[in-house]
Coordinates of C-alpha atoms and ligand atoms in Angstrom, one line a residue:
M1 CA 0.0 0.0 0.0
D2 CA 1.4 3.4 -1.0
K3 CA 2.3 6.0 1.6
L4 CA 3.3 9.6 1.4
L5 CA 6.7 10.7 2.9
I6 CA 6.7 14.5 3.6
K7 CA 9.6 16.6 4.9
G8 CA 8.2 19.6 6.7
G9 CA 9.5 23.1 6.8
A10 CA 9.2 24.4 3.2
T11 CA 7.4 27.6 2.5
L12 CA 5.0 27.0 -0.3
N13 CA 5.3 29.4 -3.3
G14 CA 3.9 29.2 -6.8
G15 CA 0.9 28.4 -8.9
I16 CA -1.2 25.3 -9.6
R17 CA -4.3 24.4 -11.5
I18 CA -7.4 23.2 -9.6
S19 CA -9.2 20.1 -10.9
G20 CA -12.9 19.5 -11.6
A21 CA -15.1 19.0 -8.6
K22 CA -15.4 15.4 -7.5
N23 CA -18.7 16.1 -5.7
A24 CA -20.2 17.6 -8.9
A25 CA -18.7 15.1 -11.3
L26 CA -20.2 12.1 -9.3
P27 CA -23.9 13.1 -9.6
I28 CA -23.4 14.3 -13.2
L29 CA -22.0 10.9 -14.1
A30 CA -25.1 9.3 -12.5
A31 CA -27.3 11.7 -14.4
T32 CA -26.1 10.2 -17.7
L33 CA -28.5 7.3 -16.8
L34 CA -31.4 9.6 -17.5
T35 CA -30.9 9.5 -21.3
E36 CA -30.2 7.0 -24.0
Q37 CA -28.2 9.5 -25.9
P38 CA -24.4 10.1 -25.4
V39 CA -23.3 12.7 -22.9
H40 CA -19.9 14.2 -23.3
L41 CA -18.3 15.4 -20.0
S42 CA -15.1 17.4 -19.6
N43 CA -13.0 18.7 -16.7
L44 CA -13.5 15.5 -14.7
P45 CA -10.9 15.0 -12.0
H46 CA -8.6 12.1 -12.3
L47 CA -9.6 10.3 -9.1
H48 CA -10.4 6.9 -7.8
D49 CA -14.0 7.9 -6.9
I50 CA -14.6 9.0 -10.6
T51 CA -13.2 5.7 -11.9
T52 CA -15.4 3.8 -9.4
M53 CA -18.5 5.6 -10.7
V54 CA -17.6 4.9 -14.3
E55 CA -17.0 1.3 -13.3
L56 CA -20.4 1.2 -11.6
L57 CA -22.0 2.4 -14.8
G58 CA -19.9 -0.2 -16.7
V59 CA -21.2 -3.2 -14.7
M60 CA -24.7 -2.1 -15.6
G61 CA -23.8 -2.3 -19.3
V62 CA -23.3 1.4 -19.9
E63 CA -20.6 2.3 -22.4
A64 CA -18.0 4.8 -21.4
V65 CA -15.1 6.0 -23.5
I66 CA -12.5 7.9 -21.4
N67 CA -10.1 10.1 -23.3
E68 CA -6.6 11.0 -22.3
D69 CA -7.7 14.5 -21.1
M70 CA -10.2 12.8 -18.7
S71 CA -13.1 13.9 -20.8
V72 CA -15.5 11.0 -21.1
E73 CA -18.4 10.1 -23.4
I74 CA -21.1 8.0 -21.7
N75 CA -23.8 6.2 -23.6
A76 CA -26.4 4.7 -21.2
G77 CA -28.5 3.5 -24.1
T78 CA -26.6 0.2 -23.8
I79 CA -27.7 -0.5 -20.2
K80 CA -28.6 -4.1 -19.4
D81 CA -29.0 -4.3 -15.7
Q82 CA -30.2 -1.7 -13.1
K83 CA -28.1 -3.1 -10.3
A84 CA -25.4 -1.4 -8.2
P85 CA -23.5 -4.2 -6.5
Y86 CA -22.2 -4.2 -2.9
S87 CA -18.6 -4.7 -4.1
L88 CA -18.6 -1.2 -5.6
V89 CA -21.0 0.6 -3.4
K90 CA -19.0 -0.3 -0.3
T91 CA -16.0 1.5 -1.7
M92 CA -17.9 4.7 -2.4
R93 CA -21.0 5.9 -0.7
A94 CA -21.9 8.3 -3.5
S95 CA -22.9 5.2 -5.5
I96 CA -26.3 5.9 -4.0
L97 CA -26.6 8.6 -6.6
V98 CA -27.6 6.1 -9.3
L99 CA -30.8 5.2 -7.4
G100 CA -33.0 8.2 -8.4
P101 CA -32.0 8.2 -12.1
L102 CA -32.5 4.4 -12.4
V103 CA -36.0 4.4 -11.0
A104 CA -37.0 7.5 -12.9
H105 CA -35.8 6.2 -16.3
Y106 CA -36.2 2.4 -16.0
G107 CA -38.9 2.0 -13.3
R108 CA -36.6 -0.2 -11.2
A109 CA -33.3 -0.1 -9.3
S110 CA -31.4 -2.4 -7.0
V111 CA -28.7 -0.5 -5.1
S112 CA -26.7 -2.0 -2.3
L113 CA -27.1 -0.1 1.0
P114 CA -23.8 1.8 1.6
G115 CA -23.3 0.4 5.0
G116 CA -21.0 1.9 7.7
C117 CA -18.9 4.9 7.1
A118 CA -15.9 6.3 9.0
I119 CA -17.5 9.7 9.6
G120 CA -20.8 8.8 11.3
S121 CA -23.8 6.7 10.5
R122 CA -24.8 8.6 7.3
P123 CA -28.2 7.0 6.6
V124 CA -30.0 7.2 3.3
D125 CA -33.6 7.3 4.7
L126 CA -34.2 10.8 3.1
H127 CA -33.3 9.5 -0.4
I128 CA -35.8 6.7 0.1
M129 CA -38.5 8.9 1.6
G130 CA -38.3 11.3 -1.4
L131 CA -38.6 8.5 -4.0
E132 CA -41.6 7.0 -2.1
A133 CA -43.3 10.3 -2.1
M134 CA -43.0 10.2 -5.9
G135 CA -44.7 6.8 -6.1
A136 CA -41.8 4.4 -5.9
E137 CA -42.2 1.2 -3.9
V138 CA -39.1 0.7 -1.9
Q139 CA -38.1 -2.4 0.1
I140 CA -34.8 -3.4 1.7
V141 CA -34.0 -7.0 0.6
D142 CA -30.8 -8.8 1.6
G143 CA -29.0 -5.5 2.1
Y144 CA -30.2 -4.0 -1.2
I145 CA -32.6 -1.1 -1.8
E146 CA -35.1 -2.5 -4.2
A147 CA -37.1 0.3 -5.8
R148 CA -39.9 -0.1 -8.4
V149 CA -42.5 2.1 -10.1
D150 CA -45.1 1.2 -12.7
G151 CA -44.9 3.8 -15.4
R152 CA -43.4 7.2 -14.5
L153 CA -42.6 8.6 -11.1
K154 CA -45.2 11.3 -10.1
G155 CA -44.1 14.8 -9.1
A156 CA -44.5 15.5 -5.4
E157 CA -43.8 18.1 -2.7
I158 CA -40.8 16.8 -0.7
E159 CA -39.5 18.5 2.4
F160 CA -36.2 17.3 3.8
G161 CA -36.0 17.4 7.6
V162 CA -32.2 17.7 7.3
V163 CA -30.3 19.4 4.5
T164 CA -28.8 16.5 2.4
V165 CA -26.6 17.1 -0.6
T166 CA -26.8 13.7 -2.4
G167 CA -30.4 13.3 -1.2
T168 CA -31.3 16.6 -3.0
E169 CA -29.4 15.5 -6.0
N170 CA -31.1 12.0 -6.2
I171 CA -34.6 13.6 -6.0
L172 CA -33.6 16.4 -8.5
M173 CA -32.5 13.8 -11.0
A174 CA -35.7 11.6 -10.4
A175 CA -37.9 14.7 -10.7
A176 CA -36.4 15.6 -14.1
L177 CA -38.2 12.6 -15.7
A178 CA -41.3 12.5 -13.4
E179 CA -44.8 13.2 -14.5
G180 CA -45.8 16.7 -13.3
Q181 CA -44.2 19.2 -10.9
T182 CA -41.9 18.4 -8.0
I183 CA -41.1 20.9 -5.3
I184 CA -38.0 20.2 -3.1
R185 CA -38.1 22.1 0.1
N186 CA -35.1 22.6 2.5
A187 CA -33.0 21.6 -0.5
A188 CA -29.2 21.7 -0.3
K189 CA -27.9 25.0 -1.8
E190 CA -24.4 23.6 -2.5
P191 CA -22.7 24.8 -5.7
E192 CA -22.4 21.1 -6.8
V193 CA -26.2 20.8 -6.7
V194 CA -26.4 23.9 -9.0
D195 CA -23.8 22.3 -11.3
L196 CA -25.9 19.2 -11.6
A197 CA -29.0 21.3 -12.3
N198 CA -27.1 23.1 -15.0
C199 CA -26.1 19.8 -16.6
L200 CA -29.7 18.5 -16.4
K201 CA -30.9 21.7 -18.0
A202 CA -28.4 21.2 -20.8
M203 CA -30.1 17.7 -21.2
G204 CA -33.5 19.3 -21.5
A205 CA -34.7 19.3 -17.9
K206 CA -36.9 22.2 -16.6
I207 CA -35.6 23.3 -13.2
E208 CA -35.9 26.5 -11.3
G209 CA -34.6 27.6 -7.9
E210 CA -31.4 25.6 -7.8
G211 CA -29.0 27.3 -5.3
T212 CA -31.9 28.3 -3.1
D213 CA -33.7 26.1 -0.5
T214 CA -36.7 25.5 -2.8
I215 CA -36.2 23.8 -6.1
V216 CA -39.1 23.4 -8.6
V217 CA -38.9 20.8 -11.3
E218 CA -41.4 20.4 -14.2
G219 CA -40.8 16.8 -15.3
V220 CA -40.3 16.1 -19.0
E221 CA -40.9 12.8 -20.9
S222 CA -37.3 12.4 -22.0
L223 CA -33.9 14.0 -21.8
H224 CA -31.3 14.2 -24.5
G225 CA -27.5 14.1 -24.7
C226 CA -25.3 17.1 -24.1
E227 CA -21.8 18.4 -23.6
Y228 CA -20.9 19.7 -20.2
S229 CA -17.8 20.9 -18.4
V230 CA -17.7 20.2 -14.6
M231 CA -17.2 23.1 -12.2
P232 CA -13.9 23.5 -10.2
D233 CA -13.4 21.8 -6.9
R234 CA -13.9 24.2 -4.0
I235 CA -12.6 21.8 -1.4
E236 CA -9.4 21.1 -3.3
T237 CA -9.0 24.9 -3.7
G238 CA -9.5 25.4 0.0
T239 CA -7.1 22.7 0.9
Y240 CA -4.2 24.3 -1.1
L241 CA -5.1 27.7 0.2
V242 CA -4.6 26.3 3.8
A243 CA -1.4 24.7 2.6
G244 CA -0.2 28.2 1.7
A245 CA -1.4 29.7 4.9
V246 CA 0.1 27.2 7.3
T247 CA 3.5 27.4 5.6
G248 CA 3.5 31.2 5.6
G249 CA 3.7 31.1 1.8
K250 CA 2.2 32.6 -1.4
V251 CA 0.1 30.4 -3.7
T252 CA -1.9 31.2 -6.8
L253 CA -4.7 28.7 -7.7
K254 CA -5.9 28.8 -11.3
N255 CA -9.1 27.4 -12.9
T256 CA -11.1 27.9 -9.7
D257 CA -14.0 30.1 -8.6
A258 CA -13.7 32.5 -5.7
S259 CA -17.5 33.3 -5.8
I260 CA -18.3 29.9 -4.2
M261 CA -15.6 30.1 -1.5
K262 CA -16.7 33.1 0.6
S263 CA -17.0 31.3 4.0
V264 CA -13.5 29.8 3.6
L265 CA -11.9 32.9 2.2
D266 CA -13.3 35.0 5.0
K267 CA -11.8 32.7 7.6
L268 CA -8.4 32.8 5.8
S269 CA -8.5 36.6 5.8
E270 CA -9.4 36.5 9.5
S271 CA -6.3 34.4 10.1
G272 CA -4.1 37.0 8.5
A273 CA -3.9 35.9 4.9
K274 CA -4.0 38.5 2.1
I275 CA -6.4 37.2 -0.5
T276 CA -6.7 38.5 -4.0
T277 CA -9.2 37.1 -6.5
G278 CA -9.8 37.3 -10.2
D279 CA -12.2 35.8 -12.7
N280 CA -11.0 32.2 -12.3
W281 CA -8.1 32.5 -9.9
I282 CA -7.4 33.0 -6.2
E283 CA -4.1 34.2 -4.7
L284 CA -3.2 33.8 -1.0
D285 CA -0.2 35.6 0.4
M286 CA 0.7 35.0 4.1
E287 CA 3.7 37.3 3.8
G288 CA 5.8 34.9 5.8
K289 CA 3.6 35.3 8.9
R290 CA 2.2 32.7 11.2
P291 CA -1.6 32.4 11.0
K292 CA -3.9 33.6 13.8
A293 CA -6.3 31.1 15.3
V294 CA -9.9 31.2 13.9
S295 CA -13.1 29.6 15.2
I296 CA -15.3 27.8 12.8
T297 CA -18.7 26.1 12.9
T298 CA -19.5 23.8 10.0
A299 CA -23.0 23.9 8.4
P300 CA -24.6 23.4 5.0
Y301 CA -23.7 25.9 2.2
P302 CA -23.2 28.9 2.2
D303 CA -21.8 28.4 5.7
F304 CA -18.4 26.8 6.4
P305 CA -18.1 23.4 4.7
T306 CA -17.6 20.3 6.9
D307 CA -15.2 19.1 4.2
M308 CA -12.8 21.9 5.2
Q309 CA -13.0 21.3 8.9
A310 CA -10.0 19.0 9.3
Q311 CA -7.8 21.4 7.3
F312 CA -8.7 24.3 9.5
T313 CA -8.1 22.2 12.6
V314 CA -4.5 21.9 11.4
L315 CA -4.3 25.7 10.7
N316 CA -5.4 26.2 14.3
S317 CA -2.9 23.7 15.7
I318 CA 0.0 25.9 14.5
A319 CA -1.7 29.3 14.8
D320 CA -1.2 32.0 17.2
G321 CA -3.9 31.7 19.8
T322 CA -6.8 29.3 20.5
G323 CA -9.5 28.3 18.0
V324 CA -12.8 26.4 18.6
V325 CA -14.0 24.1 15.9
E326 CA -17.6 23.0 16.0
E327 CA -18.8 20.2 13.7
T328 CA -22.6 20.3 13.2
V329 CA -23.0 18.2 9.9
F330 CA -21.5 14.8 10.8
E331 CA -21.1 13.0 14.1
N332 CA -17.7 11.4 14.7
R333 CA -15.7 13.6 12.3
F334 CA -12.7 14.3 14.6
M335 CA -10.7 11.2 14.0
H336 CA -7.8 13.3 12.5
I337 CA -7.4 15.1 15.9
Q338 CA -5.9 11.9 17.6
E339 CA -3.3 11.8 14.8
L340 CA -2.6 15.5 15.1
V341 CA -2.1 15.1 18.8
R342 CA 0.5 12.5 18.0
M343 CA 2.3 15.2 16.0
G344 CA 2.3 17.5 19.0
A345 CA -1.0 19.4 18.5
I346 CA -2.8 20.5 21.6
A347 CA -6.5 19.8 21.3
Q348 CA -9.4 18.9 23.5
V349 CA -12.5 17.2 22.0
N350 CA -15.8 17.6 23.8
G351 CA -18.6 16.0 21.8
N352 CA -18.9 17.9 18.5
E353 CA -16.5 20.7 19.6
A354 CA -12.7 20.8 19.6
V355 CA -10.6 23.5 21.3
I356 CA -7.2 23.8 19.7
T357 CA -4.3 25.8 21.1
G358 CA -1.7 26.6 18.5
Q359 CA 1.9 25.6 18.8
E360 CA 4.9 27.2 17.0
K361 CA 5.7 23.8 15.4
L362 CA 4.4 20.3 15.0
K363 CA 6.7 17.2 15.1
A364 CA 6.8 14.5 12.5
A365 CA 5.3 11.1 13.4
P366 CA 4.0 8.1 11.5
V367 CA 0.3 8.8 11.0
M368 CA -2.7 7.0 9.4
A369 CA -5.4 8.5 7.2
T370 CA -9.0 7.6 8.3
D371 CA -11.1 9.4 5.7
L372 CA -10.7 11.6 2.7
R373 CA -10.5 15.1 4.3
A374 CA -8.8 13.8 7.5
S375 CA -6.0 12.4 5.3
A376 CA -5.6 15.8 3.6
S377 CA -5.2 17.4 7.0
L378 CA -2.4 15.0 7.9
V379 CA -0.5 16.0 4.8
L380 CA -1.0 19.7 5.7
A381 CA 0.3 19.0 9.3
A382 CA 3.3 17.2 7.8
L383 CA 4.2 20.2 5.7
V384 CA 4.7 22.2 8.9
A385 CA 6.1 19.5 11.1
E386 CA 9.8 19.2 12.1
G387 CA 11.2 16.1 10.4
E388 CA 9.8 13.5 8.1
T389 CA 6.2 12.3 8.4
L390 CA 5.0 9.1 6.8
V391 CA 1.2 9.2 6.0
D392 CA -0.3 5.7 5.7
R393 CA -3.5 4.6 4.0
I394 CA -3.3 7.3 1.4
Y395 CA -5.9 5.5 -0.8
H396 CA -8.3 7.9 1.0
I397 CA -6.4 10.9 -0.4
D398 CA -6.4 9.4 -3.9
R399 CA -10.2 9.3 -3.7
G400 CA -10.4 13.1 -3.7
Y401 CA -7.1 14.8 -4.5
E402 CA -5.7 14.6 -8.1
C403 CA -1.9 14.3 -8.2
I404 CA -1.5 15.7 -4.7
E405 CA 2.2 15.0 -4.5
E406 CA 2.9 16.6 -8.0
K407 CA 0.8 19.7 -7.1
L408 CA 2.6 20.2 -3.7
Q409 CA 6.0 19.6 -5.3
N410 CA 5.1 22.3 -7.8
L411 CA 4.6 24.6 -4.8
G412 CA 8.0 23.7 -3.4
A413 CA 7.0 21.0 -0.9
T414 CA 9.3 18.0 -0.2
I415 CA 6.9 15.1 -0.7
K416 CA 7.1 11.7 -2.4
R417 CA 5.0 8.6 -2.7
V418 CA 6.6 5.5 -1.4
A419 CA 5.5 1.9 -1.9
A420 CA 5.3 0.0 1.4
Ligands
LIG1 C1 -22.1 15.2 0.6 C2 -20.7 15.2 0.1 C3 -19.7 15.2 1.3 C4 -20.0 16.3 2.3 C5 -21.5 16.3 2.7 C6 -21.8 17.5 3.5 C7 -20.9 14.2 -2.1 C8 -20.6 13.0 -2.9 N1 -20.5 14.1 -0.8 O1 -22.3 14.0 1.3 O2 -18.4 15.4 0.7 O3 -19.2 16.1 3.4 O4 -22.3 16.3 1.5 O5 -21.6 18.7 2.9 O6 -21.4 15.2 -2.5 N2 -28.6 12.5 6.4 C9 -29.7 11.8 6.9 N3 -30.5 11.0 6.1 C10 -30.2 10.9 4.7 C11 -29.1 11.6 4.2 C12 -28.4 12.4 5.1 O7 -30.0 11.8 8.1 O8 -30.9 10.2 4.0 C13 -27.8 13.3 7.3 C14 -26.3 12.8 7.4 O9 -26.2 11.8 8.3 C15 -25.6 14.1 7.8 C16 -26.4 15.2 7.0 O10 -27.7 14.6 6.7 O11 -25.7 14.3 9.1 C17 -25.8 15.7 5.8 O12 -25.4 14.6 5.0 P1 -25.5 14.7 3.4 O13 -25.6 16.1 2.9 O14 -26.5 13.8 2.9 O15 -24.0 14.2 3.0 P2 -23.7 13.4 1.6 O16 -24.7 13.9 0.6 O17 -23.6 12.0 1.8

């Protein structure tokens, strides 16, 4: 199993290009199941999760041609089987995104329950509730969600008790082909939901209100093929900005979008970073200074993203002062803190709150990644630790960060991938 070996101490300087957003690409790939015509997608990130989704479409008989530039042409017209097997779903929870499109288009779906997850129980009850409200019959049989509908799904008013990103996306995709109007209340406002809606519109869907908490969909009988370029990854962007901030450096990120980064950019400014933005770029300049501690509370968009919580925990662990980190989206999302403490961080966890008192320096230690964003935070910690840190189980990182070692090397970090 590969590991990352990182020698801390370098000040990051330079520019890199941000990849397409994983969390937009995954639902958009699932949306290709809504049409029999080819869909051409570009700016897909080169990541394990993307390959898993393409593989999942492949086991159902969907043809996918991947080009060298990671653009892909998907033709779901060749589908033979509407089943998402456990072997693939267990490696990627977002596989649940095929449920809505399959039922809406083919009247049936068999999708393995995702099962346990490192960052809390993460149920899928709201996805199922939404589809049932639209007339699907859903049963759990032998660990599989078996969903059926005679004819088309029917438009419905669906109110989510909790804001759910993939839940909103599943119902949005199902509603696109349902008979009549669907209103989704307390919908997720995440930019990735908007990107999916834009792709569905390019396929002929009638959607209004995406990006607000009420989305209205007028179902159409069929959708057609399209060409679509996936939005930039705001979590990858935020992670590299924090890398610049913790090392006192200056980084310029290209092919990104500052307009969807406000909560993160505000916190970086508060920590002392000079932020400059342009049409499709962001520059962070720490002017060699140590960041000041900042307190954050995670919540659905437009508030501070839970997927940036672990990275800001690292920022606080080397900052001047004490920062409080409150996690309100997921239970059990502080596993990285144990590992950071092994590197000398001073942190106290109390339920869903962590109080972190910044240290001048962290110390290298062998550490283990537990989930995607936690693993990114360990890499950030290693960049500012004295000595060489070996980060184990980096398959988590490869699920969400394209070429992380090349990108960090470009910014001047000493990092290499080593085979165990
Ligand atoms: C998505 C993102 C993930 C991010 C998360 C929150 C993708 C592929 N993943 O995950 O990176 O961390 O949003 O921004 O886009 N919940 C229920 N019942 C459900 C569904 C969710 O109770 O049926 C709860 C969850 O346990 C959690 C909260 O809702 O507490 C938010 O989860 P949700 O937005 O659904 O996360 P994902 O869509 O899985």
